[in-house]
């Protein structure tokens, strides 16, 4: 059986997308997903997404990490699947309302290759001496650093992801350098990929919120521009009464190629 697929990337965070509205893939094993995401023996991707029907929504986003396990919310994935839905004709306007692992999301298409995704509100923040922990649809450990290019993201991130505190459920790990006011550079070790990725949407969102808490808490909120190794993203938000709301993750979402793969 030949399965049609599309490859998308959002600032280097890349995904296999499959139109599963007719349930051509009622069951996908962990081994198959892991193989398809493998960069040597498959298509190669940070994750795989199924676009499915969901009553009351334009579509449902079902996301799998590259290790074959169901994932939590993926910000860049949410932007890419919105662009995919527009490409398929699922969307009749530049606006989308879809369901993901962490609940409903709104998204806006600004042209064909730029998507703004509304993230869930964030009110729970945990502090430790050298880090901040936030859940922006996926869990994120944030550390502010200097000279980010000198950080061994894979080994240092992996050590934190598997330490005694996080071992049971895991976490994504983000190293953040403040380059100037409202400008960040972020490098991420991703849980589920178990490696550094070129970009992480929920991670840069967490980094932007952590920056506001650490460096501009008593100032009006401003859009935060974030450079990743795969490109630039922007996060804008509001903050009141110790809660972040109206959070938007904005950036490119580009179709790379399409093909068929054997099931």
PDB file of N, CA, C and O in Angstrom, residues 28 42 44 62 67 90 92 94 158 165 233 238 260-261:
ATOM      1  N   UNK A  28      -1.235   3.124  13.352  1.00  0.00           N
ATOM      2  CA  UNK A  28       0.178   3.273  12.997  1.00  0.00           C
ATOM      3  C   UNK A  28       1.004   2.781  14.175  1.00  0.00           C
ATOM      4  O   UNK A  28       0.845   3.272  15.295  1.00  0.00           O
ATOM      5  N   UNK A  42      14.318   6.311   6.252  1.00  0.00           N
ATOM      6  CA  UNK A  42      12.945   6.731   5.980  1.00  0.00           C
ATOM      7  C   UNK A  42      12.915   8.090   5.314  1.00  0.00           C
ATOM      8  O   UNK A  42      13.855   8.493   4.629  1.00  0.00           O
ATOM      9  N   UNK A  44      12.563  11.021   6.998  1.00  0.00           N
ATOM     10  CA  UNK A  44      13.354  11.912   7.841  1.00  0.00           C
ATOM     11  C   UNK A  44      12.538  13.082   8.346  1.00  0.00           C
ATOM     12  O   UNK A  44      12.014  13.871   7.550  1.00  0.00           O
ATOM     13  N   UNK A  62      -3.048  15.285  15.096  1.00  0.00           N
ATOM     14  CA  UNK A  62      -2.548  14.165  15.899  1.00  0.00           C
ATOM     15  C   UNK A  62      -1.046  14.091  15.667  1.00  0.00           C
ATOM     16  O   UNK A  62      -0.596  13.834  14.544  1.00  0.00           O
ATOM     17  N   UNK A  67      10.314   9.374  17.847  1.00  0.00           N
ATOM     18  CA  UNK A  67      10.536   8.065  18.475  1.00  0.00           C
ATOM     19  C   UNK A  67       9.310   7.161  18.355  1.00  0.00           C
ATOM     20  O   UNK A  67       9.300   6.040  18.863  1.00  0.00           O
ATOM     21  N   UNK A  90      -8.983  22.444   3.092  1.00  0.00           N
ATOM     22  CA  UNK A  90      -9.797  22.238   4.294  1.00  0.00           C
ATOM     23  C   UNK A  90     -10.288  23.577   4.836  1.00  0.00           C
ATOM     24  O   UNK A  90     -11.406  23.683   5.358  1.00  0.00           O
ATOM     25  N   UNK A  92     -11.466  27.425   4.280  1.00  0.00           N
ATOM     26  CA  UNK A  92     -12.068  28.294   3.270  1.00  0.00           C
ATOM     27  C   UNK A  92     -11.742  29.760   3.509  1.00  0.00           C
ATOM     28  O   UNK A  92     -12.063  30.612   2.687  1.00  0.00           O
ATOM     29  N   UNK A  94      -8.566  32.426   5.730  1.00  0.00           N
ATOM     30  CA  UNK A  94      -7.216  32.378   6.299  1.00  0.00           C
ATOM     31  C   UNK A  94      -7.188  32.054   7.800  1.00  0.00           C
ATOM     32  O   UNK A  94      -6.126  32.090   8.418  1.00  0.00           O
ATOM     33  N   UNK A 158      20.616  16.666  27.336  1.00  0.00           N
ATOM     34  CA  UNK A 158      20.265  15.287  27.662  1.00  0.00           C
ATOM     35  C   UNK A 158      20.461  15.010  29.152  1.00  0.00           C
ATOM     36  O   UNK A 158      19.661  14.310  29.782  1.00  0.00           O
ATOM     37  N   UNK A 165      15.139  14.780  38.652  1.00  0.00           N
ATOM     38  CA  UNK A 165      13.943  15.615  38.764  1.00  0.00           C
ATOM     39  C   UNK A 165      12.973  15.373  37.601  1.00  0.00           C
ATOM     40  O   UNK A 165      11.756  15.329  37.789  1.00  0.00           O
ATOM     41  N   UNK A 233      11.592  33.333  14.743  1.00  0.00           N
ATOM     42  CA  UNK A 233      10.199  33.303  15.157  1.00  0.00           C
ATOM     43  C   UNK A 233       9.911  34.518  16.021  1.00  0.00           C
ATOM     44  O   UNK A 233      10.835  35.127  16.592  1.00  0.00           O
ATOM     45  N   UNK A 238       0.161  38.718  26.272  1.00  0.00           N
ATOM     46  CA  UNK A 238      -0.256  39.636  27.327  1.00  0.00           C
ATOM     47  C   UNK A 238       0.003  38.971  28.676  1.00  0.00           C
ATOM     48  O   UNK A 238       0.006  37.732  28.770  1.00  0.00           O
ATOM     49  N   UNK A 260       5.288   9.400  -1.909  1.00  0.00           N
ATOM     50  CA  UNK A 260       4.564   8.224  -1.428  1.00  0.00           C
ATOM     51  C   UNK A 260       5.550   7.301  -0.710  1.00  0.00           C
ATOM     52  O   UNK A 260       6.721   7.244  -1.079  1.00  0.00           O
ATOM     53  N   UNK A 261       5.055   6.615   0.285  1.00  0.00           N
ATOM     54  CA  UNK A 261       5.889   5.652   1.000  1.00  0.00           C
ATOM     55  C   UNK A 261       5.077   4.384   1.241  1.00  0.00           C
ATOM     56  O   UNK A 261       3.861   4.438   1.436  1.00  0.00           O
TER      57      UNK A 261
END
